[in-house]
Amino acid sequence: MAIYALADLHLPGGQKKTMDRFGAVWQNHPQKIAQRWTETVKPGDTVLLPGDLSWAMTEEEAQEDMAFLSSLPGRKILLRGNHDYWWSSVSRLRRRFTGLEFLQNDALESEGYVICGCRGWLSPASEGCTAQDAKIYARELIRAELSLMAGQKKGGPLLFCCHYPPLWTGEEDSPLFSLVRQAGGKAILFGHVHGQENFCKAQQGEKDGITLYLTSADYLKFTPRRIV
């Protein structure tokens, strides 16, 4: 069985919002996701979904999108992104949306690996980071610590999911990347970055023994990327 990742599905939610204005690649993208997912993922596989899953504003509006995800093959582990306004209390989400698993302040196991994560945010060293951004980032570091501690208790190699890139191009380190490195993480999967002109702004590849994977849906042409 395999572990895949795919971020930034940006499903339409109750608003029926499309992504067409972001380019031709996004036209009819839910259909592309469904087709390429079912061609790639087997029922016993796991798919990690690092945020920006639905444009819905409420749980009710997200119902259709969550049903869509639930219907696709494999085990689905969801993480919150900056546009997932429908994401309320994680305990409520777990009760409401069956067939899906929500990762927040904890860790889950799959195929001998331990899955940890947090949403992340603009790091203090990032261009345009405000005082409010710095406060949000600090809270996300706490969530990351809680998740990594839970993961270390389970044992096994760690895969870390976050919505924002842990390192932008040119950054040597960041508080979030440092936490994952200290915990012995093997890989970090992230999204948030869109558009051909922007993909190069997020670091990918191996750094300090950790492999960084950009898994934004448009970057992957809406095909889940195999991680292990």
XYZ file of N, CA and C in Angstrom, residues 26-227:
606
model
N -7.284 25.161 -14.449
C -8.281 24.950 -13.410
C -9.681 24.680 -13.952
N -9.883 24.725 -15.233
C -11.226 24.498 -15.774
C -11.670 23.059 -15.497
N -12.867 22.931 -14.927
C -13.429 21.612 -14.588
C -12.485 20.799 -13.704
N -11.800 21.473 -12.787
C -10.767 20.759 -12.032
C -11.317 19.698 -11.078
N -12.542 19.804 -10.512
C -13.014 18.674 -9.694
C -13.116 17.371 -10.494
N -13.522 17.483 -11.754
C -13.591 16.292 -12.605
C -12.197 15.721 -12.872
N -11.219 16.623 -13.038
C -9.838 16.158 -13.242
C -9.333 15.438 -11.990
N -9.633 16.013 -10.825
C -9.212 15.373 -9.573
C -9.806 13.978 -9.461
N -11.108 13.868 -9.691
C -11.787 12.571 -9.564
C -11.185 11.540 -10.513
N -10.968 11.940 -11.764
C -10.445 11.002 -12.755
C -9.028 10.553 -12.415
N -8.153 11.511 -12.113
C -6.742 11.170 -11.898
C -6.522 10.497 -10.553
N -7.343 10.864 -9.576
C -7.281 10.179 -8.271
C -7.650 8.707 -8.444
N -8.773 8.432 -9.097
C -9.231 7.042 -9.230
C -8.305 6.221 -10.125
N -7.586 6.884 -11.025
C -6.612 6.179 -11.857
C -5.331 5.850 -11.088
N -5.096 6.556 -9.986
C -3.821 6.464 -9.273
C -3.924 5.721 -7.944
N -4.955 6.028 -7.177
C -5.057 5.566 -5.790
C -5.892 4.294 -5.697
N -5.370 3.308 -4.978
C -6.101 2.061 -4.741
C -6.825 2.140 -3.394
N -7.830 1.303 -3.187
C -8.613 1.381 -1.933
C -7.792 1.285 -0.658
N -6.692 0.541 -0.669
C -5.890 0.385 0.538
C -4.846 1.461 0.752
N -4.730 2.411 -0.180
C -3.732 3.470 -0.077
C -4.214 4.598 0.848
N -3.303 5.476 1.214
C -3.605 6.660 2.031
C -3.279 7.911 1.231
N -4.155 8.913 1.317
C -3.903 10.198 0.657
C -3.905 11.300 1.716
N -2.811 12.055 1.784
C -2.683 13.181 2.694
C -3.099 14.448 1.957
N -3.932 15.265 2.589
C -4.522 16.437 1.939
C -4.182 17.693 2.749
N -3.038 18.332 2.437
C -2.553 19.447 3.263
C -3.210 20.805 2.977
N -4.516 20.876 3.132
C -5.190 22.151 3.220
C -5.725 22.782 1.953
N -6.546 23.830 2.162
C -7.298 24.535 1.121
C -8.104 23.539 0.295
N -8.982 22.857 0.995
C -9.746 21.765 0.400
C -11.055 22.236 -0.201
N -11.703 23.224 0.416
C -13.027 23.663 -0.029
C -13.187 25.163 0.193
N -13.903 25.815 -0.737
C -14.228 27.230 -0.594
C -15.405 27.451 0.348
N -15.978 26.403 0.875
C -17.134 26.543 1.775
C -16.795 27.433 2.962
N -17.820 28.113 3.467
C -17.659 28.969 4.642
C -18.165 28.303 5.919
N -19.012 27.281 5.772
C -19.598 26.592 6.921
C -19.523 25.085 6.704
N -19.748 24.347 7.787
C -19.789 22.883 7.669
C -20.879 22.454 6.699
N -22.020 23.131 6.759
C -23.138 22.775 5.881
C -22.741 22.944 4.412
N -22.076 24.060 4.108
C -21.650 24.293 2.730
C -20.586 23.286 2.293
N -19.797 22.786 3.241
C -18.725 21.840 2.919
C -19.227 20.418 2.725
N -20.469 20.159 3.068
C -21.004 18.795 3.054
C -20.798 18.111 1.702
N -21.138 18.812 0.634
C -21.031 18.202 -0.698
C -19.581 17.878 -1.048
N -18.684 18.786 -0.724
C -17.264 18.551 -1.025
C -16.694 17.413 -0.194
N -17.086 17.328 1.074
C -16.606 16.234 1.911
C -17.162 14.888 1.438
N -18.397 14.896 0.958
C -18.969 13.669 0.392
C -18.204 13.254 -0.864
N -17.815 14.236 -1.664
C -17.011 13.969 -2.860
C -15.695 13.301 -2.471
N -14.997 13.866 -1.479
C -13.730 13.279 -1.040
C -13.931 11.883 -0.467
N -14.971 11.740 0.330
C -15.235 10.450 0.955
C -15.476 9.358 -0.077
N -16.032 9.732 -1.219
C -16.370 8.750 -2.258
C -15.153 8.253 -3.031
N -14.033 8.965 -2.937
C -12.843 8.592 -3.695
C -12.104 7.450 -3.011
N -11.328 6.668 -3.765
C -10.627 5.522 -3.169
C -9.602 5.945 -2.121
N -9.358 5.052 -1.176
C -8.289 5.234 -0.218
C -8.716 5.891 1.078
N -7.802 5.869 2.003
C -7.965 6.542 3.291
C -7.559 8.001 3.110
N -8.369 8.929 3.611
C -8.104 10.350 3.430
C -7.795 11.011 4.769
N -6.632 11.682 4.858
C -6.238 12.412 6.055
C -6.160 13.892 5.696
N -7.004 14.709 6.333
C -7.164 16.108 5.982
C -6.459 17.026 6.979
N -5.920 18.113 6.462
C -5.274 19.144 7.260
C -5.854 20.497 6.838
N -5.916 21.420 7.749
C -6.512 22.729 7.454
C -5.568 23.637 6.669
N -6.137 24.402 5.723
C -5.393 25.432 5.005
C -5.918 26.809 5.366
N -5.319 27.849 4.820
C -5.721 29.209 5.180
C -7.087 29.599 4.627
N -7.591 28.872 3.624
C -8.914 29.173 3.069
C -10.007 28.219 3.561
N -9.679 27.313 4.452
C -10.682 26.360 4.950
C -11.471 26.973 6.105
N -12.286 27.979 5.781
C -13.061 28.687 6.800
C -14.148 27.803 7.417
N -14.541 26.751 6.737
C -15.561 25.818 7.210
C -15.033 24.922 8.339
N -13.708 24.870 8.478
C -13.066 23.981 9.473
C -13.315 24.550 10.862
N -14.192 23.924 11.612
C -14.547 24.387 12.951
C -13.853 23.509 13.991
N -14.533 23.186 15.060
C -13.987 22.275 16.062
C -13.671 20.926 15.411
N -12.454 20.438 15.628
C -12.074 19.185 14.978
C -12.928 18.024 15.475
N -13.368 18.065 16.729
C -14.230 16.991 17.235
C -15.577 17.005 16.511
N -16.088 18.186 16.199
C -17.340 18.275 15.435
C -17.160 17.739 14.025
N -16.053 18.071 13.402
C -15.801 17.595 12.042
C -15.718 16.066 12.017
N -15.066 15.503 13.020
C -14.929 14.045 13.065
C -16.272 13.360 13.250
N -17.168 13.998 13.997
C -18.506 13.417 14.165
C -19.346 13.555 12.889
N -19.182 14.650 12.211
C -20.068 14.953 11.087
C -19.667 14.248 9.789
N -18.358 14.240 9.491
C -17.909 13.764 8.181
C -17.267 12.388 8.316
N -18.044 11.368 8.039
C -17.535 9.997 8.122
C -16.723 9.676 6.873
N -15.819 8.737 7.024
C -14.990 8.347 5.888
C -13.799 9.263 5.676
N -13.613 10.245 6.566
C -12.493 11.174 6.482
C -11.838 11.283 7.856
N -10.537 11.584 7.870
C -9.821 11.773 9.129
C -9.200 13.164 9.151
N -9.324 13.839 10.288
C -8.883 15.218 10.423
C -7.690 15.286 11.372
N -6.593 15.822 10.872
C -5.355 15.886 11.642
C -5.213 17.269 12.273
N -5.158 17.309 13.600
C -4.971 18.580 14.305
C -4.479 18.304 15.723
N -3.289 18.763 16.032
C -2.685 18.628 17.364
C -2.422 17.175 17.759
N -2.452 16.271 16.780
C -2.238 14.859 17.099
C -1.456 14.206 15.969
N -1.418 12.896 15.943
C -0.675 12.167 14.927
C -1.432 10.890 14.576
N -1.277 10.447 13.340
C -1.929 9.239 12.854
C -0.888 8.323 12.220
N -1.191 7.049 12.165
C -0.259 6.076 11.603
C -0.772 5.539 10.274
N 0.166 5.312 9.360
C -0.186 4.735 8.063
C 1.029 4.055 7.459
N 0.887 2.805 7.112
C 1.919 2.055 6.401
C 3.283 2.112 7.097
N 3.272 2.048 8.422
C 4.510 2.069 9.181
C 5.070 3.460 9.413
N 4.411 4.487 8.881
C 4.830 5.871 9.077
C 3.884 6.565 10.050
N 4.362 7.653 10.630
C 3.540 8.466 11.521
C 3.309 9.820 10.847
N 2.049 10.202 10.723
C 1.676 11.436 10.041
C 1.421 12.525 11.077
N 2.171 13.621 10.994
C 2.007 14.773 11.873
C 1.729 15.999 11.012
N 1.378 17.122 11.659
C 1.195 18.315 10.852
C 0.572 19.483 11.574
N 0.601 20.628 10.894
C -0.088 21.844 11.309
C -0.325 22.679 10.052
N -1.133 23.687 10.160
C -1.409 24.529 8.989
C -0.173 25.316 8.568
N 0.576 25.840 9.549
C 1.671 26.739 9.229
C 1.152 28.131 8.893
N 2.084 29.022 8.567
C 1.724 30.395 8.185
C 2.973 31.060 7.638
N 2.874 32.352 7.286
C 4.063 33.084 6.867
C 5.064 33.119 8.019
N 6.296 32.714 7.761
C 7.300 32.745 8.813
C 7.728 34.189 9.063
N 8.224 34.481 10.272
C 8.617 35.854 10.610
C 9.621 36.451 9.634
N 10.436 35.611 8.997
C 11.445 36.119 8.067
C 10.889 36.363 6.664
N 9.630 35.971 6.420
C 9.053 36.103 5.087
C 8.745 37.557 4.748
N 8.866 37.878 3.484
C 8.537 39.227 3.014
C 7.055 39.507 3.249
N 6.755 40.652 3.829
C 5.362 41.033 4.048
C 4.757 40.491 5.321
N 5.530 39.784 6.134
C 5.003 39.227 7.378
C 4.721 40.357 8.372
N 3.495 40.432 8.860
C 3.086 41.464 9.809
C 3.161 40.935 11.235
N 2.912 41.833 12.184
C 2.891 41.409 13.585
C 1.796 40.382 13.824
N 0.649 40.561 13.166
C -0.443 39.596 13.300
C -0.057 38.248 12.702
N 0.625 38.276 11.549
C 1.110 37.035 10.945
C 2.054 36.306 11.901
N 2.920 37.053 12.554
C 3.880 36.453 13.489
C 3.166 35.766 14.652
N 2.069 36.369 15.123
C 1.291 35.751 16.198
C 0.656 34.443 15.741
N 0.102 34.448 14.530
C -0.505 33.224 13.997
C 0.554 32.142 13.822
N 1.701 32.524 13.296
C 2.794 31.564 13.103
C 3.204 30.944 14.435
N 3.275 31.759 15.474
C 3.654 31.242 16.799
C 2.646 30.213 17.296
N 1.355 30.476 17.056
C 0.329 29.499 17.454
C 0.470 28.206 16.653
N 0.817 28.344 15.384
C 0.997 27.146 14.554
C 2.206 26.327 15.012
N 3.221 26.995 15.514
C 4.373 26.260 16.057
C 3.962 25.419 17.256
N 3.065 25.941 18.074
C 2.556 25.166 19.210
C 1.811 23.932 18.709
N 0.985 24.119 17.685
C 0.262 22.972 17.103
C 1.247 21.946 16.536
N 2.295 22.441 15.890
C 3.302 21.530 15.336
C 3.986 20.733 16.444
N 4.333 21.394 17.542
C 4.979 20.717 18.660
C 4.083 19.635 19.245
N 2.804 19.958 19.430
C 1.866 18.972 19.967
C 1.773 17.756 19.045
N 1.677 18.019 17.747
C 1.568 16.919 16.789
C 2.837 16.076 16.762
N 3.987 16.727 16.741
C 5.250 15.993 16.700
C 5.481 15.189 17.975
N 5.104 15.737 19.123
C 5.237 14.979 20.372
C 4.348 13.745 20.348
N 3.119 13.906 19.825
C 2.226 12.754 19.703
C 2.809 11.725 18.747
N 3.421 12.202 17.679
C 4.023 11.300 16.707
C 5.208 10.544 17.262
N 6.041 11.227 18.027
C 7.214 10.564 18.600
C 6.824 9.476 19.594
N 5.698 9.674 20.277
C 5.223 8.640 21.202
C 4.799 7.376 20.463
N 4.313 7.543 19.250
C 3.888 6.386 18.465
C 5.077 5.626 17.902
N 6.190 6.327 17.680
C 7.350 5.698 17.088
C 7.192 5.592 15.579
N 8.271 5.267 14.895
C 8.210 5.153 13.446
C 8.631 6.432 12.765
N 9.017 6.362 11.478
C 9.453 7.542 10.740
C 8.312 8.554 10.586
N 8.648 9.849 10.677
C 7.651 10.917 10.673
C 7.522 11.560 9.293
N 6.285 11.694 8.847
C 5.949 12.516 7.683
C 5.164 13.711 8.203
N 5.600 14.916 7.842
C 4.959 16.130 8.366
C 4.229 16.845 7.234
N 2.958 17.183 7.495
C 2.140 17.928 6.535
C 1.942 19.349 7.039
N 2.060 20.320 6.171
C 1.696 21.695 6.492
C 1.176 22.349 5.223
N 0.314 23.330 5.386
C -0.225 23.972 4.187
C 0.791 24.924 3.561
N 1.402 25.762 4.379
C 2.395 26.722 3.874
C 3.752 26.052 3.685
N 4.536 26.488 2.712
C 5.896 25.947 2.575
C 6.694 26.163 3.861
N 7.417 25.158 4.312
C 8.236 25.332 5.525
C 9.448 26.215 5.260
N 9.925 26.229 3.997
C 11.066 27.055 3.601
C 10.790 27.670 2.235
N 10.920 28.976 2.145
C 10.857 29.637 0.855
C 12.249 29.613 0.235
N 12.336 29.763 -1.058
C 13.625 29.761 -1.742
C 14.534 30.832 -1.143
N 15.736 30.423 -0.815
C 16.701 31.351 -0.219
C 16.769 31.270 1.291
N 15.761 30.686 1.934
C 15.781 30.546 3.390
C 16.650 29.351 3.782
N 17.513 29.559 4.743
C 18.356 28.480 5.237
C 17.660 27.667 6.316
N 16.755 28.309 7.041
C 16.060 27.631 8.134
C 14.808 28.418 8.467
N 13.936 27.809 9.251
C 12.754 28.485 9.786
C 12.397 27.782 11.086
N 11.661 28.427 11.971
C 11.278 27.756 13.225
C 10.519 26.455 12.992
N 9.617 26.434 12.008
C 8.857 25.209 11.743
C 9.758 24.110 11.200
N 10.595 24.451 10.233
C 11.504 23.448 9.676
C 12.424 22.908 10.763
N 12.877 23.789 11.642
C 13.764 23.365 12.726
C 13.074 22.365 13.655
N 11.788 22.601 13.957
C 11.050 21.671 14.810
C 10.975 20.280 14.171
N 10.664 20.254 12.883
C 10.550 18.961 12.190
C 11.909 18.273 12.140
N 12.957 19.030 11.899
C 14.305 18.455 11.856
C 14.688 17.866 13.213
N 14.428 18.612 14.272
C 14.766 18.137 15.625
C 13.983 16.884 16.000
N 12.776 16.752 15.455
C 11.952 15.576 15.741
C 12.347 14.368 14.900
N 13.242 14.569 13.942
C 13.675 13.472 13.096
C 12.767 13.203 11.915
N 12.052 14.220 11.454
C 11.149 14.058 10.325
C 11.863 13.615 9.059
N 11.192 12.787 8.262
C 11.775 12.280 7.019
C 11.343 13.085 5.798
N 10.141 13.686 5.877
C 9.632 14.442 4.728
C 8.635 15.473 5.210
N 8.518 16.564 4.439
C 7.496 17.573 4.680
C 6.724 17.771 3.389
N 5.401 17.663 3.491
C 4.517 17.810 2.340
C 3.721 19.087 2.525
N 3.648 19.924 1.499
C 3.002 21.220 1.642
C 2.373 21.658 0.323
N 1.587 22.726 0.400
C 0.937 23.272 -0.785
C 1.010 24.779 -0.785
N -0.134 25.414 -0.999
C -0.320 26.870 -0.916
C 0.191 27.632 -2.138
N 1.226 27.143 -2.786
C 1.856 27.865 -3.889
C 1.188 27.476 -5.202
N 0.753 28.488 -5.962
C 0.048 28.245 -7.227
C 0.672 29.040 -8.360
N 0.512 28.523 -9.559
C 0.951 29.243 -10.750
C 2.380 28.922 -11.132
N 2.603 28.689 -12.439
C 3.918 28.309 -12.943
C 5.004 29.277 -12.503
N 4.664 30.567 -12.432
C 5.655 31.573 -12.085
C 6.014 31.568 -10.597
N 5.218 30.864 -9.782
C 5.434 30.872 -8.325
C 5.976 29.568 -7.766
N 5.904 28.489 -8.528
C 6.330 27.195 -8.005
C 7.783 27.222 -7.531
N 8.619 28.014 -8.192
C 10.045 28.064 -7.835
C 10.298 28.794 -6.525
N 9.279 29.443 -5.964
C 9.469 30.224 -4.738
C 9.517 29.361 -3.481
N 9.080 28.107 -3.593
C 9.099 27.187 -2.453
C 10.229 26.184 -2.633
N 10.988 25.965 -1.571
C 12.082 24.995 -1.653
C 11.540 23.582 -1.764
N 12.173 22.800 -2.643
C 11.875 21.381 -2.767
C 13.178 20.598 -2.720
N 13.029 19.273 -2.660
C 14.206 18.441 -2.625
C 14.683 18.180 -1.212
N 15.865 17.631 -1.079
C 16.366 17.231 0.233
C 17.153 18.352 0.900
N 16.893 18.554 2.179
C 17.647 19.512 2.988
C 17.764 18.960 4.399
N 18.948 18.855 4.873
C 19.210 18.362 6.237
C 18.543 17.017 6.494
N 18.529 16.163 5.479
C 17.963 14.833 5.628
C 16.460 14.759 5.517
N 15.808 15.890 5.209
C 14.349 15.938 5.056
C 14.020 16.228 3.597
N 13.107 15.472 3.029
C 12.696 15.721 1.655
C 11.455 16.606 1.644
N 11.521 17.709 0.897
C 10.430 18.675 0.801
C 9.660 18.428 -0.491
N 8.336 18.269 -0.364
C 7.476 17.988 -1.515
C 6.410 19.070 -1.659
N 6.393 19.771 -2.782
C 5.285 20.654 -3.114
C 4.173 19.802 -3.711
N 2.975 19.872 -3.126
C 1.885 19.002 -3.575
C 0.633 19.789 -3.982
N 0.797 21.071 -4.342
C -0.338 21.853 -4.825
C -0.963 21.169 -6.034
N -2.288 21.166 -6.084
C -2.992 20.411 -7.120
C -2.601 20.837 -8.526
N -2.493 22.154 -8.773
C -2.143 22.582 -10.126
C -0.697 22.228 -10.463
N 0.191 22.233 -9.464
C 1.576 21.826 -9.711
C 1.639 20.359 -10.132
N 0.794 19.533 -9.523
C 0.790 18.094 -9.808
C -0.190 17.713 -10.904
N -0.769 18.721 -11.572
C -1.763 18.469 -12.611
C -2.903 17.590 -12.075
N -3.231 17.834 -10.781
C -4.385 17.232 -10.102
C -4.252 15.729 -9.908
N -3.026 15.228 -9.936
C -2.754 13.807 -9.712
C -2.052 13.625 -8.376
N -2.594 12.849 -7.443
C -1.909 12.635 -6.160
C -0.469 12.157 -6.370
N 0.430 12.733 -5.586
C 1.851 12.426 -5.711
C 2.227 11.346 -4.709
N 2.875 10.301 -5.206
C 3.294 9.230 -4.293
C 4.488 9.690 -3.455
N 4.366 9.488 -2.143
C 5.415 9.863 -1.207
C 6.217 8.638 -0.776
